[in-house]
Amino acid sequence: MLQRCILLKGSIIHVLSESKYANLTPTDDQWQAAEKLCLFLKPFQVATDFLQGEKYVTLGSVSRMITILIKALGGTSPPDHWQLGSQNWNSLPTVIQDVRSFIFRDMSSRWDPADLLLGMGAITHPGHKSLSWLNVRQKDVIVQQLRTEMRNISAANEKEEEFHESEEEEPAPAPKRCNVEEDDAFDVLFGQETSSAVGLPQGSHVDIVEEELQRYLKEGEINFRKEDPLVW
């Protein structure tokens, strides 16, 4: 709505000047403050639009986005790409300073950067798995939680296989799989590995998943910088 008012600035001034509400015509300083406020709110609009997407994974980006926004609000000056043209928050119009303070307090009070659900979503995202926006302790907590969950699921699959093997009834045929050269951690995790897997370590499901997890975490991230919604 504010953007629309700025686009219609000339018409608004003209209509108000010829009416009994001429005294309500915004001053030049107020128009400039409105333009700055639109620029200030743009990162939140961009983040909201991105996280509402339905054709791509969004959970893995939530933790990073919110943390970066909070850090930007808590800094001494706005990021350059916010295009506010100021080296310090305090030099901006009062309305922006007030809105910034309110949003910063509200987001900081509600947000836990080490939230396990969002952290798990981020670490399983190939573009964010380094968790570079978190400190070492927060990263360790999330990595350990992922390791525990994967080991528990893998151990449960292993026990289920042992149970079926001990039954007298003939086991159900294994689901058909695509012809692949080797299994990965998710094949093993969900009990879909082939009997002739190539290149996998020998051992229990738990051991294999642990090794695959370590390999995944050591691999580099996929570079999504060109598609980064927080940099325009």
C-alpha atoms as an extended CHARMM CRD file, in Angstrom:
* protein
*
       232  EXT
         1         1  MET       CA              0.0000000000        0.0000000000        0.0000000000  PROA      1               0.0000000000
         2         2  LEU       CA              2.8280000000        2.3960000000        0.8490000000  PROA      2               0.0000000000
         3         3  GLN       CA              4.5310000000        1.6340000000       -2.4500000000  PROA      3               0.0000000000
         4         4  ARG       CA              1.2880000000        2.3890000000       -4.2590000000  PROA      4               0.0000000000
         5         5  CYS       CA              1.0010000000        5.7520000000       -2.5090000000  PROA      5               0.0000000000
         6         6  ILE       CA              4.5310000000        6.6540000000       -3.5800000000  PROA      6               0.0000000000
         7         7  LEU       CA              3.7510000000        5.7050000000       -7.1930000000  PROA      7               0.0000000000
         8         8  LEU       CA              0.6590000000        7.9180000000       -7.0460000000  PROA      8               0.0000000000
         9         9  LYS       CA              2.4530000000       10.7300000000       -5.2200000000  PROA      9               0.0000000000
        10        10  GLY       CA              1.6400000000       13.3860000000       -7.8320000000  PROA      10              0.0000000000
        11        11  SER       CA             -2.0460000000       12.4910000000       -7.9630000000  PROA      11              0.0000000000
        12        12  ILE       CA             -2.3590000000       12.4010000000       -4.1750000000  PROA      12              0.0000000000
        13        13  ILE       CA             -0.7710000000       15.8410000000       -3.8120000000  PROA      13              0.0000000000
        14        14  HSD       CA             -3.0120000000       17.2490000000       -6.5450000000  PROA      14              0.0000000000
        15        15  VAL       CA             -6.2410000000       15.8680000000       -5.0680000000  PROA      15              0.0000000000
        16        16  LEU       CA             -5.4090000000       16.9690000000       -1.5350000000  PROA      16              0.0000000000
        17        17  SER       CA             -4.3480000000       20.4610000000       -2.6380000000  PROA      17              0.0000000000
        18        18  GLU       CA             -7.7720000000       21.0880000000       -4.1640000000  PROA      18              0.0000000000
        19        19  SER       CA             -9.7490000000       19.7870000000       -1.2310000000  PROA      19              0.0000000000
        20        20  LYS       CA            -10.4650000000       20.8200000000        2.3100000000  PROA      20              0.0000000000
        21        21  TYR       CA             -7.7880000000       18.3420000000        3.4010000000  PROA      21              0.0000000000
        22        22  ALA       CA             -4.9090000000       20.3010000000        1.8910000000  PROA      22              0.0000000000
        23        23  ASN       CA             -3.3270000000       20.5530000000        5.3340000000  PROA      23              0.0000000000
        24        24  LEU       CA             -2.8950000000       16.7530000000        5.2830000000  PROA      24              0.0000000000
        25        25  THR       CA             -0.6140000000       16.7920000000        2.2490000000  PROA      25              0.0000000000
        26        26  PRO       CA              2.6210000000       15.0030000000        3.1870000000  PROA      26              0.0000000000
        27        27  THR       CA              5.7330000000       17.1500000000        3.2860000000  PROA      27              0.0000000000
        28        28  ASP       CA              8.8130000000       16.4140000000        1.2070000000  PROA      28              0.0000000000
        29        29  ASP       CA             10.5200000000       14.9680000000        4.2920000000  PROA      29              0.0000000000
        30        30  GLN       CA              7.5640000000       12.6480000000        4.8840000000  PROA      30              0.0000000000
        31        31  TRP       CA              7.6170000000       11.4450000000        1.2810000000  PROA      31              0.0000000000
        32        32  GLN       CA             11.3420000000       10.7530000000        1.5740000000  PROA      32              0.0000000000
        33        33  ALA       CA             10.7730000000        8.8800000000        4.8280000000  PROA      33              0.0000000000
        34        34  ALA       CA              8.0790000000        6.7840000000        3.1270000000  PROA      34              0.0000000000
        35        35  GLU       CA             10.4590000000        5.8900000000        0.3010000000  PROA      35              0.0000000000
        36        36  LYS       CA             13.1570000000        4.9180000000        2.8020000000  PROA      36              0.0000000000
        37        37  LEU       CA             10.6390000000        2.8390000000        4.7420000000  PROA      37              0.0000000000
        38        38  CYS       CA              9.7520000000        0.8960000000        1.5910000000  PROA      38              0.0000000000
        39        39  LEU       CA             13.4170000000        0.1560000000        1.0110000000  PROA      39              0.0000000000
        40        40  PHE       CA             13.8020000000       -0.8980000000        4.6370000000  PROA      40              0.0000000000
        41        41  LEU       CA             10.8740000000       -3.3370000000        4.4210000000  PROA      41              0.0000000000
        42        42  LYS       CA             11.9490000000       -4.8510000000        1.0900000000  PROA      42              0.0000000000
        43        43  PRO       CA             14.1820000000       -7.5970000000        2.6150000000  PROA      43              0.0000000000
        44        44  PHE       CA             11.2370000000       -8.8510000000        4.6730000000  PROA      44              0.0000000000
        45        45  GLN       CA              8.9860000000       -8.8780000000        1.6200000000  PROA      45              0.0000000000
        46        46  VAL       CA             11.6350000000      -10.7520000000       -0.3950000000  PROA      46              0.0000000000
        47        47  ALA       CA             12.1210000000      -13.3300000000        2.3800000000  PROA      47              0.0000000000
        48        48  THR       CA              8.3510000000      -13.7880000000        2.7960000000  PROA      48              0.0000000000
        49        49  ASP       CA              7.7750000000      -14.2410000000       -0.9380000000  PROA      49              0.0000000000
        50        50  PHE       CA             10.6230000000      -16.7590000000       -1.1680000000  PROA      50              0.0000000000
        51        51  LEU       CA              9.4150000000      -18.8400000000        1.7910000000  PROA      51              0.0000000000
        52        52  GLN       CA              5.9060000000      -18.9980000000        0.3170000000  PROA      52              0.0000000000
        53        53  GLY       CA              7.2480000000      -20.8060000000       -2.7570000000  PROA      53              0.0000000000
        54        54  GLU       CA              5.7170000000      -24.1440000000       -3.6920000000  PROA      54              0.0000000000
        55        55  LYS       CA              8.0870000000      -25.3290000000       -6.4340000000  PROA      55              0.0000000000
        56        56  TYR       CA             11.2540000000      -25.5470000000       -4.3500000000  PROA      56              0.0000000000
        57        57  VAL       CA             12.3370000000      -26.5700000000       -0.8580000000  PROA      57              0.0000000000
        58        58  THR       CA             12.0080000000      -23.7260000000        1.6610000000  PROA      58              0.0000000000
        59        59  LEU       CA             12.5440000000      -25.3380000000        5.0820000000  PROA      59              0.0000000000
        60        60  GLY       CA             16.3080000000      -25.4320000000        4.6350000000  PROA      60              0.0000000000
        61        61  SER       CA             16.4320000000      -21.6560000000        4.0900000000  PROA      61              0.0000000000
        62        62  VAL       CA             14.3380000000      -20.4840000000        7.0540000000  PROA      62              0.0000000000
        63        63  SER       CA             17.0550000000      -20.6030000000        9.7230000000  PROA      63              0.0000000000
        64        64  ARG       CA             19.5950000000      -18.7730000000        7.5850000000  PROA      64              0.0000000000
        65        65  MET       CA             17.1570000000      -16.1000000000        6.4270000000  PROA      65              0.0000000000
        66        66  ILE       CA             15.8500000000      -15.1940000000        9.8660000000  PROA      66              0.0000000000
        67        67  THR       CA             19.3150000000      -15.2000000000       11.4310000000  PROA      67              0.0000000000
        68        68  ILE       CA             20.7240000000      -12.9310000000        8.7090000000  PROA      68              0.0000000000
        69        69  LEU       CA             17.8080000000      -10.4890000000        9.0530000000  PROA      69              0.0000000000
        70        70  ILE       CA             18.2170000000      -10.3100000000       12.8210000000  PROA      70              0.0000000000
        71        71  LYS       CA             21.9650000000       -9.7340000000       12.5250000000  PROA      71              0.0000000000
        72        72  ALA       CA             21.3540000000       -6.9580000000        9.9810000000  PROA      72              0.0000000000
        73        73  LEU       CA             18.8460000000       -5.2570000000       12.2720000000  PROA      73              0.0000000000
        74        74  GLY       CA             21.1750000000       -5.5620000000       15.2560000000  PROA      74              0.0000000000
        75        75  GLY       CA             24.1880000000       -4.1070000000       13.4850000000  PROA      75              0.0000000000
        76        76  THR       CA             25.3430000000       -0.4890000000       13.6850000000  PROA      76              0.0000000000
        77        77  SER       CA             24.4660000000        0.2110000000       10.0540000000  PROA      77              0.0000000000
        78        78  PRO       CA             22.1840000000       -1.2890000000        7.3980000000  PROA      78              0.0000000000
        79        79  PRO       CA             23.7230000000       -3.6240000000        4.7860000000  PROA      79              0.0000000000
        80        80  ASP       CA             24.7700000000       -1.8240000000        1.6210000000  PROA      80              0.0000000000
        81        81  HSD       CA             22.4430000000       -3.8330000000       -0.6110000000  PROA      81              0.0000000000
        82        82  TRP       CA             19.4460000000       -2.5550000000        1.3710000000  PROA      82              0.0000000000
        83        83  GLN       CA             20.1270000000        0.6910000000       -0.5290000000  PROA      83              0.0000000000
        84        84  LEU       CA             19.1360000000        2.9730000000        2.3390000000  PROA      84              0.0000000000
        85        85  GLY       CA             22.0130000000        5.3260000000        1.6120000000  PROA      85              0.0000000000
        86        86  SER       CA             23.0900000000        5.6140000000        5.2420000000  PROA      86              0.0000000000
        87        87  GLN       CA             26.1700000000        4.6000000000        7.1820000000  PROA      87              0.0000000000
        88        88  ASN       CA             24.3010000000        4.4230000000       10.4770000000  PROA      88              0.0000000000
        89        89  TRP       CA             20.8100000000        3.4000000000       11.5720000000  PROA      89              0.0000000000
        90        90  ASN       CA             20.5120000000        6.4920000000       13.7580000000  PROA      90              0.0000000000
        91        91  SER       CA             20.8620000000        8.8120000000       10.7720000000  PROA      91              0.0000000000
        92        92  LEU       CA             17.7030000000        7.4190000000        9.1550000000  PROA      92              0.0000000000
        93        93  PRO       CA             14.2080000000        8.9070000000        9.6660000000  PROA      93              0.0000000000
        94        94  THR       CA             12.7100000000        8.3520000000       13.1140000000  PROA      94              0.0000000000
        95        95  VAL       CA              9.9060000000        6.1520000000       11.7590000000  PROA      95              0.0000000000
        96        96  ILE       CA             12.4710000000        3.6780000000       10.3780000000  PROA      96              0.0000000000
        97        97  GLN       CA             14.4260000000        3.6620000000       13.6250000000  PROA      97              0.0000000000
        98        98  ASP       CA             11.2210000000        2.8850000000       15.5500000000  PROA      98              0.0000000000
        99        99  VAL       CA             10.1200000000        0.1300000000       13.1540000000  PROA      99              0.0000000000
       100       100  ARG       CA             13.6010000000       -1.3550000000       13.1400000000  PROA      100             0.0000000000
       101       101  SER       CA             13.7490000000       -1.4570000000       16.9480000000  PROA      101             0.0000000000
       102       102  PHE       CA             10.3230000000       -3.0760000000       17.2020000000  PROA      102             0.0000000000
       103       103  ILE       CA             11.0430000000       -5.7610000000       14.5690000000  PROA      103             0.0000000000
       104       104  PHE       CA             14.4700000000       -6.5030000000       16.0510000000  PROA      104             0.0000000000
       105       105  ARG       CA             13.0710000000       -6.9820000000       19.5730000000  PROA      105             0.0000000000
       106       106  ASP       CA             10.1420000000       -9.0670000000       18.3630000000  PROA      106             0.0000000000
       107       107  MET       CA             12.1760000000      -11.3690000000       16.1020000000  PROA      107             0.0000000000
       108       108  SER       CA             14.9380000000      -11.7920000000       18.6980000000  PROA      108             0.0000000000
       109       109  SER       CA             12.4510000000      -12.7690000000       21.4020000000  PROA      109             0.0000000000
       110       110  ARG       CA             10.6850000000      -15.3170000000       19.2020000000  PROA      110             0.0000000000
       111       111  TRP       CA             13.6410000000      -16.8120000000       17.3360000000  PROA      111             0.0000000000
       112       112  ASP       CA             16.0120000000      -19.5120000000       18.4920000000  PROA      112             0.0000000000
       113       113  PRO       CA             18.8660000000      -19.7710000000       15.9320000000  PROA      113             0.0000000000
       114       114  ALA       CA             19.5800000000      -23.3000000000       17.1230000000  PROA      114             0.0000000000
       115       115  ASP       CA             15.9850000000      -24.5170000000       16.6250000000  PROA      115             0.0000000000
       116       116  LEU       CA             16.4010000000      -28.2360000000       15.9540000000  PROA      116             0.0000000000
       117       117  LEU       CA             13.6190000000      -28.6300000000       13.3980000000  PROA      117             0.0000000000
       118       118  LEU       CA             14.8180000000      -25.7520000000       11.2280000000  PROA      118             0.0000000000
       119       119  GLY       CA             18.4290000000      -26.7080000000       11.8600000000  PROA      119             0.0000000000
       120       120  MET       CA             17.7570000000      -30.2380000000       10.6120000000  PROA      120             0.0000000000
       121       121  GLY       CA             16.0650000000      -28.7570000000        7.5580000000  PROA      121             0.0000000000
       122       122  ALA       CA             19.1090000000      -26.5840000000        6.8830000000  PROA      122             0.0000000000
       123       123  ILE       CA             21.7730000000      -29.2350000000        7.3800000000  PROA      123             0.0000000000
       124       124  THR       CA             20.0180000000      -31.6000000000        4.9590000000  PROA      124             0.0000000000
       125       125  HSD       CA             19.8740000000      -28.8150000000        2.3520000000  PROA      125             0.0000000000
       126       126  PRO       CA             22.9370000000      -29.1590000000        0.0570000000  PROA      126             0.0000000000
       127       127  GLY       CA             23.2280000000      -25.3860000000       -0.2230000000  PROA      127             0.0000000000
       128       128  HSD       CA             23.1420000000      -24.6040000000        3.5100000000  PROA      128             0.0000000000
       129       129  LYS       CA             24.5740000000      -27.6850000000        5.2450000000  PROA      129             0.0000000000
       130       130  SER       CA             27.6450000000      -25.8440000000        6.5880000000  PROA      130             0.0000000000
       131       131  LEU       CA             25.3370000000      -23.8470000000        8.9050000000  PROA      131             0.0000000000
       132       132  SER       CA             27.7690000000      -20.9510000000        8.4980000000  PROA      132             0.0000000000
       133       133  TRP       CA             25.4210000000      -18.4830000000       10.2280000000  PROA      133             0.0000000000
       134       134  LEU       CA             25.5520000000      -20.4420000000       13.5160000000  PROA      134             0.0000000000
       135       135  ASN       CA             28.3150000000      -20.6850000000       16.0930000000  PROA      135             0.0000000000
       136       136  VAL       CA             30.2750000000      -23.8730000000       16.7240000000  PROA      136             0.0000000000
       137       137  ARG       CA             28.1790000000      -24.9890000000       19.7040000000  PROA      137             0.0000000000
       138       138  GLN       CA             24.8980000000      -24.5320000000       17.8200000000  PROA      138             0.0000000000
       139       139  LYS       CA             26.2540000000      -26.4510000000       14.8350000000  PROA      139             0.0000000000
       140       140  ASP       CA             27.4240000000      -29.3320000000       17.0460000000  PROA      140             0.0000000000
       141       141  VAL       CA             23.9830000000      -29.6590000000       18.6380000000  PROA      141             0.0000000000
       142       142  ILE       CA             22.2560000000      -29.9190000000       15.2520000000  PROA      142             0.0000000000
       143       143  VAL       CA             24.8260000000      -32.3120000000       13.7730000000  PROA      143             0.0000000000
       144       144  GLN       CA             24.5610000000      -34.5620000000       16.8130000000  PROA      144             0.0000000000
       145       145  GLN       CA             20.7620000000      -34.5310000000       16.6110000000  PROA      145             0.0000000000
       146       146  LEU       CA             20.8780000000      -35.5010000000       12.9290000000  PROA      146             0.0000000000
       147       147  ARG       CA             23.3570000000      -38.2720000000       13.6990000000  PROA      147             0.0000000000
       148       148  THR       CA             21.1530000000      -39.6030000000       16.5090000000  PROA      148             0.0000000000
       149       149  GLU       CA             17.9940000000      -39.5750000000       14.3930000000  PROA      149             0.0000000000
       150       150  MET       CA             19.6810000000      -41.3460000000       11.4780000000  PROA      150             0.0000000000
       151       151  ARG       CA             21.2550000000      -43.9620000000       13.7270000000  PROA      151             0.0000000000
       152       152  ASN       CA             17.9240000000      -44.6350000000       15.4530000000  PROA      152             0.0000000000
       153       153  ILE       CA             16.0740000000      -45.0710000000       12.1720000000  PROA      153             0.0000000000
       154       154  SER       CA             18.8170000000      -47.2520000000       10.7460000000  PROA      154             0.0000000000
       155       155  ALA       CA             18.9350000000      -49.4100000000       13.8660000000  PROA      155             0.0000000000
       156       156  ALA       CA             15.1520000000      -49.8300000000       13.7210000000  PROA      156             0.0000000000
       157       157  ASN       CA             15.3850000000      -50.9300000000       10.0700000000  PROA      157             0.0000000000
       158       158  GLU       CA             18.0770000000      -53.4120000000       10.9560000000  PROA      158             0.0000000000
       159       159  LYS       CA             15.9760000000      -54.9260000000       13.7340000000  PROA      159             0.0000000000
       160       160  GLU       CA             12.9850000000      -55.1850000000       11.4230000000  PROA      160             0.0000000000
       161       161  GLU       CA             15.0480000000      -57.0610000000        8.8540000000  PROA      161             0.0000000000
       162       162  GLU       CA             16.2790000000      -59.4610000000       11.5070000000  PROA      162             0.0000000000
       163       163  PHE       CA             12.6950000000      -60.0620000000       12.5970000000  PROA      163             0.0000000000
       164       164  HSD       CA             11.5440000000      -60.8750000000        9.0510000000  PROA      164             0.0000000000
       165       165  GLU       CA             14.4940000000      -63.1840000000        8.5280000000  PROA      165             0.0000000000
       166       166  SER       CA             13.5260000000      -65.1340000000       11.6260000000  PROA      166             0.0000000000
       167       167  GLU       CA              9.9440000000      -65.6740000000       10.4290000000  PROA      167             0.0000000000
       168       168  GLU       CA              9.0360000000      -68.9440000000        8.7820000000  PROA      168             0.0000000000
       169       169  GLU       CA              6.8680000000      -67.2770000000        6.1580000000  PROA      169             0.0000000000
       170       170  GLU       CA              8.4690000000      -66.3650000000        2.8930000000  PROA      170             0.0000000000
       171       171  PRO       CA              9.3650000000      -62.6590000000        2.9730000000  PROA      171             0.0000000000
       172       172  ALA       CA              7.6610000000      -60.2920000000        0.5870000000  PROA      172             0.0000000000
       173       173  PRO       CA              9.6130000000      -59.5400000000       -2.5920000000  PROA      173             0.0000000000
       174       174  ALA       CA             11.8230000000      -56.4770000000       -2.4030000000  PROA      174             0.0000000000
       175       175  PRO       CA             10.5010000000      -53.4060000000       -4.2210000000  PROA      175             0.0000000000
       176       176  LYS       CA             11.8920000000      -52.8440000000       -7.6970000000  PROA      176             0.0000000000
       177       177  ARG       CA             14.7250000000      -50.3630000000       -7.8780000000  PROA      177             0.0000000000
       178       178  CYS       CA             16.3480000000      -48.3800000000      -10.6260000000  PROA      178             0.0000000000
       179       179  ASN       CA             19.6360000000      -49.7840000000      -11.8600000000  PROA      179             0.0000000000
       180       180  VAL       CA             22.2340000000      -47.7530000000       -9.9660000000  PROA      180             0.0000000000
       181       181  GLU       CA             25.9120000000      -48.3800000000       -9.4680000000  PROA      181             0.0000000000
       182       182  GLU       CA             25.8990000000      -48.0160000000       -5.7090000000  PROA      182             0.0000000000
       183       183  ASP       CA             23.6430000000      -47.2430000000       -2.7940000000  PROA      183             0.0000000000
       184       184  ASP       CA             23.7600000000      -44.0560000000       -0.8320000000  PROA      184             0.0000000000
       185       185  ALA       CA             22.9830000000      -43.2270000000        2.7810000000  PROA      185             0.0000000000
       186       186  PHE       CA             19.2770000000      -42.7860000000        2.1230000000  PROA      186             0.0000000000
       187       187  ASP       CA             19.0130000000      -46.1850000000        0.4380000000  PROA      187             0.0000000000
       188       188  VAL       CA             20.5320000000      -47.7510000000        3.5140000000  PROA      188             0.0000000000
       189       189  LEU       CA             18.5660000000      -45.5490000000        5.8880000000  PROA      189             0.0000000000
       190       190  PHE       CA             15.2190000000      -46.6010000000        4.4340000000  PROA      190             0.0000000000
       191       191  GLY       CA             16.1750000000      -50.2280000000        3.8530000000  PROA      191             0.0000000000
       192       192  GLN       CA             16.3100000000      -50.0160000000        0.0590000000  PROA      192             0.0000000000
       193       193  GLU       CA             19.9110000000      -50.9860000000       -0.5680000000  PROA      193             0.0000000000
       194       194  THR       CA             20.7750000000      -53.6310000000       -3.1490000000  PROA      194             0.0000000000
       195       195  SER       CA             22.5860000000      -56.8240000000       -2.3040000000  PROA      195             0.0000000000
       196       196  SER       CA             25.4180000000      -56.0210000000       -4.7040000000  PROA      196             0.0000000000
       197       197  ALA       CA             26.2510000000      -52.5250000000       -3.5610000000  PROA      197             0.0000000000
       198       198  VAL       CA             29.5470000000      -51.2550000000       -4.8780000000  PROA      198             0.0000000000
       199       199  GLY       CA             31.9140000000      -49.0880000000       -2.8670000000  PROA      199             0.0000000000
       200       200  LEU       CA             30.0480000000      -49.2350000000        0.4350000000  PROA      200             0.0000000000
       201       201  PRO       CA             31.7870000000      -50.2310000000        3.6480000000  PROA      201             0.0000000000
       202       202  GLN       CA             30.8980000000      -53.5660000000        5.1500000000  PROA      202             0.0000000000
       203       203  GLY       CA             29.0630000000      -53.5560000000        8.4450000000  PROA      203             0.0000000000
       204       204  SER       CA             25.7210000000      -52.8080000000       10.0320000000  PROA      204             0.0000000000
       205       205  HSD       CA             23.2730000000      -50.2370000000        8.7220000000  PROA      205             0.0000000000
       206       206  VAL       CA             24.2110000000      -47.9530000000       11.5930000000  PROA      206             0.0000000000
       207       207  ASP       CA             27.9010000000      -48.0240000000       10.6990000000  PROA      207             0.0000000000
       208       208  ILE       CA             27.2230000000      -47.4430000000        7.0170000000  PROA      208             0.0000000000
       209       209  VAL       CA             24.8920000000      -44.5130000000        7.6900000000  PROA      209             0.0000000000
       210       210  GLU       CA             27.4600000000      -42.9710000000       10.0190000000  PROA      210             0.0000000000
       211       211  GLU       CA             30.1440000000      -43.1340000000        7.3390000000  PROA      211             0.0000000000
       212       212  GLU       CA             27.8120000000      -41.7600000000        4.6560000000  PROA      212             0.0000000000
       213       213  LEU       CA             26.8010000000      -38.8970000000        6.9460000000  PROA      213             0.0000000000
       214       214  GLN       CA             30.4340000000      -37.9620000000        7.5300000000  PROA      214             0.0000000000
       215       215  ARG       CA             31.0630000000      -38.0380000000        3.7840000000  PROA      215             0.0000000000
       216       216  TYR       CA             28.0350000000      -35.8170000000        3.1200000000  PROA      216             0.0000000000
       217       217  LEU       CA             29.0600000000      -33.2210000000        5.7080000000  PROA      217             0.0000000000
       218       218  LYS       CA             32.6030000000      -33.0270000000        4.3270000000  PROA      218             0.0000000000
       219       219  GLU       CA             31.4460000000      -32.3710000000        0.7760000000  PROA      219             0.0000000000
       220       220  GLY       CA             31.2320000000      -28.7590000000       -0.3430000000  PROA      220             0.0000000000
       221       221  GLU       CA             27.9590000000      -26.9030000000       -0.5760000000  PROA      221             0.0000000000
       222       222  ILE       CA             26.1370000000      -26.3230000000       -3.8330000000  PROA      222             0.0000000000
       223       223  ASN       CA             26.5140000000      -22.6360000000       -4.6530000000  PROA      223             0.0000000000
       224       224  PHE       CA             23.1130000000      -20.9470000000       -4.6500000000  PROA      224             0.0000000000
       225       225  ARG       CA             24.5430000000      -17.4250000000       -4.4630000000  PROA      225             0.0000000000
       226       226  LYS       CA             23.0540000000      -16.3640000000       -7.8000000000  PROA      226             0.0000000000
       227       227  GLU       CA             19.6410000000      -17.3340000000       -6.4660000000  PROA      227             0.0000000000
       228       228  ASP       CA             20.1230000000      -15.9060000000       -2.9820000000  PROA      228             0.0000000000
       229       229  PRO       CA             16.8930000000      -14.0260000000       -2.2380000000  PROA      229             0.0000000000
       230       230  LEU       CA             18.5600000000      -11.8580000000        0.3890000000  PROA      230             0.0000000000
       231       231  VAL       CA             21.0380000000      -10.3510000000       -2.0460000000  PROA      231             0.0000000000
       232       232  TRP       CA             19.6870000000       -8.3850000000       -4.9860000000  PROA      232             0.0000000000
